[in-house]
PDB file of C-alpha atoms in Angstrom:
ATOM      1  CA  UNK A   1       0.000   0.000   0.000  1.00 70.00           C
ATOM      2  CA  UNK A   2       2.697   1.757  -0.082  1.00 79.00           C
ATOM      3  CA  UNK A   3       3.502   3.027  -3.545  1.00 83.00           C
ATOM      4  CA  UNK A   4      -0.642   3.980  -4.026  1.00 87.00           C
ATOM      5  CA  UNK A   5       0.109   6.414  -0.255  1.00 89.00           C
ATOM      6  CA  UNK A   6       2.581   8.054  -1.954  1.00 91.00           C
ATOM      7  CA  UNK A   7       1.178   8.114  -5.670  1.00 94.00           C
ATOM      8  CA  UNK A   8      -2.108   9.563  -3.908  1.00 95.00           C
ATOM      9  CA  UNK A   9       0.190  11.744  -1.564  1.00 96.00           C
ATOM     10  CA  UNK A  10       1.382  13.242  -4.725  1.00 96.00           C
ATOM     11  CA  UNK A  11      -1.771  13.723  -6.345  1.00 97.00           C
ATOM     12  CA  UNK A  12      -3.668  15.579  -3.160  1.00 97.00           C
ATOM     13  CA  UNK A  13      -0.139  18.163  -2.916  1.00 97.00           C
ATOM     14  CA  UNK A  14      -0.708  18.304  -7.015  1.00 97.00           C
ATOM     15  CA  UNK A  15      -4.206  19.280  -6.292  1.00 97.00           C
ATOM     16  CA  UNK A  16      -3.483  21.540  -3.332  1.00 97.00           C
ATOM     17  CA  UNK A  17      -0.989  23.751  -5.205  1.00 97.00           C
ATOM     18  CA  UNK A  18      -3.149  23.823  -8.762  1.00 97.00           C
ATOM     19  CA  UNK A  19      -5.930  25.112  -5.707  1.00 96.00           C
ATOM     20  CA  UNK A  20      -3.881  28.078  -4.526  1.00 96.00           C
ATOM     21  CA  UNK A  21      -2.642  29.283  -7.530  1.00 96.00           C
ATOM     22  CA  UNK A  22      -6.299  29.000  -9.485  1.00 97.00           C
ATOM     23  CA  UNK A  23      -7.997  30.818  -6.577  1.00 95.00           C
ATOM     24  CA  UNK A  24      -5.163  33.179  -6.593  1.00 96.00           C
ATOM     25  CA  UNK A  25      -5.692  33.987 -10.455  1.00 95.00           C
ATOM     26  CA  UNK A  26      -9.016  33.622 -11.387  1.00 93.00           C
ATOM     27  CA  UNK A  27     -12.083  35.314  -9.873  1.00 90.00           C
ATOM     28  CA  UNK A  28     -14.027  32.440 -10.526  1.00 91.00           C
ATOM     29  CA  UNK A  29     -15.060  30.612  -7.574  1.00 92.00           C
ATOM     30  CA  UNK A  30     -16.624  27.375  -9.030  1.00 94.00           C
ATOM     31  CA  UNK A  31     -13.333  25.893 -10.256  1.00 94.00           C
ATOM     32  CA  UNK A  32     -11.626  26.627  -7.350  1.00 95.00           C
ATOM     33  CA  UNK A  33     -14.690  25.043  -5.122  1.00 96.00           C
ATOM     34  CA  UNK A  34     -13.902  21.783  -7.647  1.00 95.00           C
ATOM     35  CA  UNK A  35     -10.072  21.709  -7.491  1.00 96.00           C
ATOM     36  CA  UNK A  36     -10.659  22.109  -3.654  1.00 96.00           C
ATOM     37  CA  UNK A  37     -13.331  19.028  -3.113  1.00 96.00           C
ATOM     38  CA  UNK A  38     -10.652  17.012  -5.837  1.00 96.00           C
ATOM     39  CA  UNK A  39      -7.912  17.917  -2.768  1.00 97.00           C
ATOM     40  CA  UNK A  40     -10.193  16.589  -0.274  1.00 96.00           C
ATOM     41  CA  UNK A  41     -11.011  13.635  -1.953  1.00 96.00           C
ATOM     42  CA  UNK A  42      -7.446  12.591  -3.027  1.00 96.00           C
ATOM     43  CA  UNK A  43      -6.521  13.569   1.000  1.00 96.00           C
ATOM     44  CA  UNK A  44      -9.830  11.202   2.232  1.00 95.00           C
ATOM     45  CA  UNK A  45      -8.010   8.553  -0.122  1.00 94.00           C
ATOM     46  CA  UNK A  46      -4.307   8.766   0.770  1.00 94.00           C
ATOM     47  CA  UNK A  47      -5.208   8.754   4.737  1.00 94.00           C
ATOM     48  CA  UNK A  48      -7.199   5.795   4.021  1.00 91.00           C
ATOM     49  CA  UNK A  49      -3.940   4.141   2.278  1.00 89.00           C
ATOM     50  CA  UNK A  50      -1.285   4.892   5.281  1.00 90.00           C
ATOM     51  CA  UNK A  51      -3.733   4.444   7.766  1.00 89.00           C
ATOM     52  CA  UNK A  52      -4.049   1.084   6.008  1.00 83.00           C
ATOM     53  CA  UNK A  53      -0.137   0.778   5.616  1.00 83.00           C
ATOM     54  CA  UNK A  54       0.752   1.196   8.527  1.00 84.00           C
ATOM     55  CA  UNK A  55      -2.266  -0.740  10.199  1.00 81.00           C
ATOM     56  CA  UNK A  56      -1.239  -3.883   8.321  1.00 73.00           C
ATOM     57  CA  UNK A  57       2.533  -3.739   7.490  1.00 70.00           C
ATOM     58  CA  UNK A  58       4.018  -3.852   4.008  1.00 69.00           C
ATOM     59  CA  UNK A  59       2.873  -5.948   1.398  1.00 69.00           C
ATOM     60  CA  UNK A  60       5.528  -8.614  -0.557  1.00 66.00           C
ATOM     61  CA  UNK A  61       5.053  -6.010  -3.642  1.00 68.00           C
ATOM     62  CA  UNK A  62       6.446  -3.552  -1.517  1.00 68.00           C
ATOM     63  CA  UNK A  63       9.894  -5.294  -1.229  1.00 70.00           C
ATOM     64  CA  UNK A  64      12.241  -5.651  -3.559  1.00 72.00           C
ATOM     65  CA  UNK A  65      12.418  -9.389  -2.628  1.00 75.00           C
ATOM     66  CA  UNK A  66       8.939 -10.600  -2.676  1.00 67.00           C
ATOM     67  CA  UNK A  67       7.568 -13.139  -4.331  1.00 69.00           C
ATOM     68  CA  UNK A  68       4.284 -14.225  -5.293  1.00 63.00           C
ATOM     69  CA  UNK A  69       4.228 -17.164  -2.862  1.00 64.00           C
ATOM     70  CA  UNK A  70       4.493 -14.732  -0.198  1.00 63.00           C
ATOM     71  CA  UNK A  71       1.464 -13.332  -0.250  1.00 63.00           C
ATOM     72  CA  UNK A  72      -0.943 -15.313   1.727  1.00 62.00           C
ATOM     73  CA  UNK A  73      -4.574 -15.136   2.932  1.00 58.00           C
ATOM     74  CA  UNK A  74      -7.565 -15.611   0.181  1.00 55.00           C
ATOM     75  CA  UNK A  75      -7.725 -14.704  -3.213  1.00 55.00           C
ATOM     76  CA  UNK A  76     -10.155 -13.228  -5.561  1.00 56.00           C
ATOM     77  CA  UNK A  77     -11.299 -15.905  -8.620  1.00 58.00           C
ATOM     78  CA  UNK A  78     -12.984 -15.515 -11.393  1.00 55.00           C
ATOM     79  CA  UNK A  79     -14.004 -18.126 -13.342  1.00 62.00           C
ATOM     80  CA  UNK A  80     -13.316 -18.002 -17.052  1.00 63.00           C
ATOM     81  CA  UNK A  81     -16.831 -18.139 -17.954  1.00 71.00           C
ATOM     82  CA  UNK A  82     -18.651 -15.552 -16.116  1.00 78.00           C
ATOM     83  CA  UNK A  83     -20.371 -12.937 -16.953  1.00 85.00           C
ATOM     84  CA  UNK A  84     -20.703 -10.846 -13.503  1.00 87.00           C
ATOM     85  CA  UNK A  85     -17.536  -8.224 -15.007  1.00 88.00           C
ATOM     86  CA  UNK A  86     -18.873  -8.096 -18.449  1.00 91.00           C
ATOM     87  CA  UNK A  87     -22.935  -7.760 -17.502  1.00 93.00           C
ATOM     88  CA  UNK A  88     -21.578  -5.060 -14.651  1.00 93.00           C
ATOM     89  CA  UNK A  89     -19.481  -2.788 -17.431  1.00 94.00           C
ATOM     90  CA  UNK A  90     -22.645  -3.187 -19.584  1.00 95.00           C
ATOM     91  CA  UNK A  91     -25.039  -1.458 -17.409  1.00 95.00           C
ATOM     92  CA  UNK A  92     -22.742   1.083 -16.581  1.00 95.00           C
ATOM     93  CA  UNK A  93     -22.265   2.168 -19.811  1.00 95.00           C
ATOM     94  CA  UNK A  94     -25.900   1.989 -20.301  1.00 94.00           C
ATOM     95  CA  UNK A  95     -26.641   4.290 -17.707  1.00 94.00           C
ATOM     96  CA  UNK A  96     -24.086   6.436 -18.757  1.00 93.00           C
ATOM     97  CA  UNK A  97     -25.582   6.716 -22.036  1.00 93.00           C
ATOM     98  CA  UNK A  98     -29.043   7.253 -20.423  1.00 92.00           C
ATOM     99  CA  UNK A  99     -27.588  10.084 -18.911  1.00 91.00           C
ATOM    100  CA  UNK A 100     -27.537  11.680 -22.103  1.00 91.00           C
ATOM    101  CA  UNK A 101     -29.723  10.061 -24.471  1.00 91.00           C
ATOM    102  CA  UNK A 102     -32.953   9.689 -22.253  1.00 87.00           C
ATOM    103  CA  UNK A 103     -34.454   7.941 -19.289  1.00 89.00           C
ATOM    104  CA  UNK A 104     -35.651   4.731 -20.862  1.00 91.00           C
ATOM    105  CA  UNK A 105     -31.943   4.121 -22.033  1.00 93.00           C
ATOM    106  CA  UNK A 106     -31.056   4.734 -18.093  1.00 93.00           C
ATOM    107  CA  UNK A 107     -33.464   2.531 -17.035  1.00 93.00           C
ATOM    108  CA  UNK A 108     -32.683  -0.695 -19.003  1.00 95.00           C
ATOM    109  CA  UNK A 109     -29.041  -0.121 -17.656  1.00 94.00           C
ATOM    110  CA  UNK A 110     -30.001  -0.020 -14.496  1.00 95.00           C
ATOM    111  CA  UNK A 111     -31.527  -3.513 -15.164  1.00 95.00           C
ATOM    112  CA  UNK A 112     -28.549  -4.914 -16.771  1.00 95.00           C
ATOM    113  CA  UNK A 113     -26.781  -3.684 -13.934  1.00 94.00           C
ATOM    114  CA  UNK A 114     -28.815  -5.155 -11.254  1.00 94.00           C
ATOM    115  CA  UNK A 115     -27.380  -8.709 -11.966  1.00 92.00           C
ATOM    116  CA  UNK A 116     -23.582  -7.894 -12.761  1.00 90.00           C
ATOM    117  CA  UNK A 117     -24.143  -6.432  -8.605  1.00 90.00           C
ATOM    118  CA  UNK A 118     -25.426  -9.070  -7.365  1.00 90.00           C
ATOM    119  CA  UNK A 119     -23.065 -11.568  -9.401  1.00 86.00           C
ATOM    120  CA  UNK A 120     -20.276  -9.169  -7.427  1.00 81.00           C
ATOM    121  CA  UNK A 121     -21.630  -9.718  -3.962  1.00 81.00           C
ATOM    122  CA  UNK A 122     -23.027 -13.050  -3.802  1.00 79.00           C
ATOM    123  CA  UNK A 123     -20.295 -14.849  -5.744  1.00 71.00           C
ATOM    124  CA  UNK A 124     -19.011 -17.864  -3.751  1.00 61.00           C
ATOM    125  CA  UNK A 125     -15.227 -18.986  -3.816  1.00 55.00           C
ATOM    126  CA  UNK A 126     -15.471 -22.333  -3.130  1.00 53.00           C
ATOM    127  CA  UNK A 127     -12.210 -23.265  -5.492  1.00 49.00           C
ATOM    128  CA  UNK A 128      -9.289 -24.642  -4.354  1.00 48.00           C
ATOM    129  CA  UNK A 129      -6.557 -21.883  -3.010  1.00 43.00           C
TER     130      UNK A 129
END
């Protein structure tokens, strides 16, 4: 967790500075109320990842010397067949679309999206680790 602390470290100071220097420049006070909520929401993010750093210890892809055998605990499977990923991406992009194109077109995303959710969250992972 590491490397995504300090890559979202970076992004929040990024986001901080671009803040300043927009309020300091431009009377506008609707970009600078949207670069300010992205520095709050890059903060919220990169607390979350050194709280969880530090809270569980470094990962094997956070030494040099780790290997894939050293990370333990359960993995995520999917089999090859399913269709919980593809049926999920489907009914976002259909309610994306709806967005713009109308609210029947949101609709029938949100029901091709109902079962890619509950593919997500009711999976079971009864294969062998």
């Amino acid at each position: 967790m590491k490397v995504e602390a300090w890559l979202f470290t970076g992004t929040a100071l990024f986001f901080a500075v671009t803040t300043a220097v927009y309020a300091a420049f431009s009377p506008e006070p609707a970009g600078t109320a949207a670069l300010a909520v992205s520095f709050l929401m890059t903060s919220l993010i990169a607390a979350f990842l050194w709280r969880q750093h530090r809270r569980g210890g470094g990962r094997p892809e956070d030494r040099k010397s780790g290997e894939v055998r050293d990370a333990g605990g359960r993995r995520e499977f999917f089999p090859a067949g399913t269709y919980v990923p593809v049926t999920a991406a489907a009914g976002s992009a259909l309610i994306g679309l709806g967005v713009v194109q109308g609210l029947w077109l949101c609709l029938i995303g949100f029901g091709v999206l109902l079962p890619g959710v509950l593919g997500f969250a009711f999976r079971t992972l009864d294969h062998p680790q």
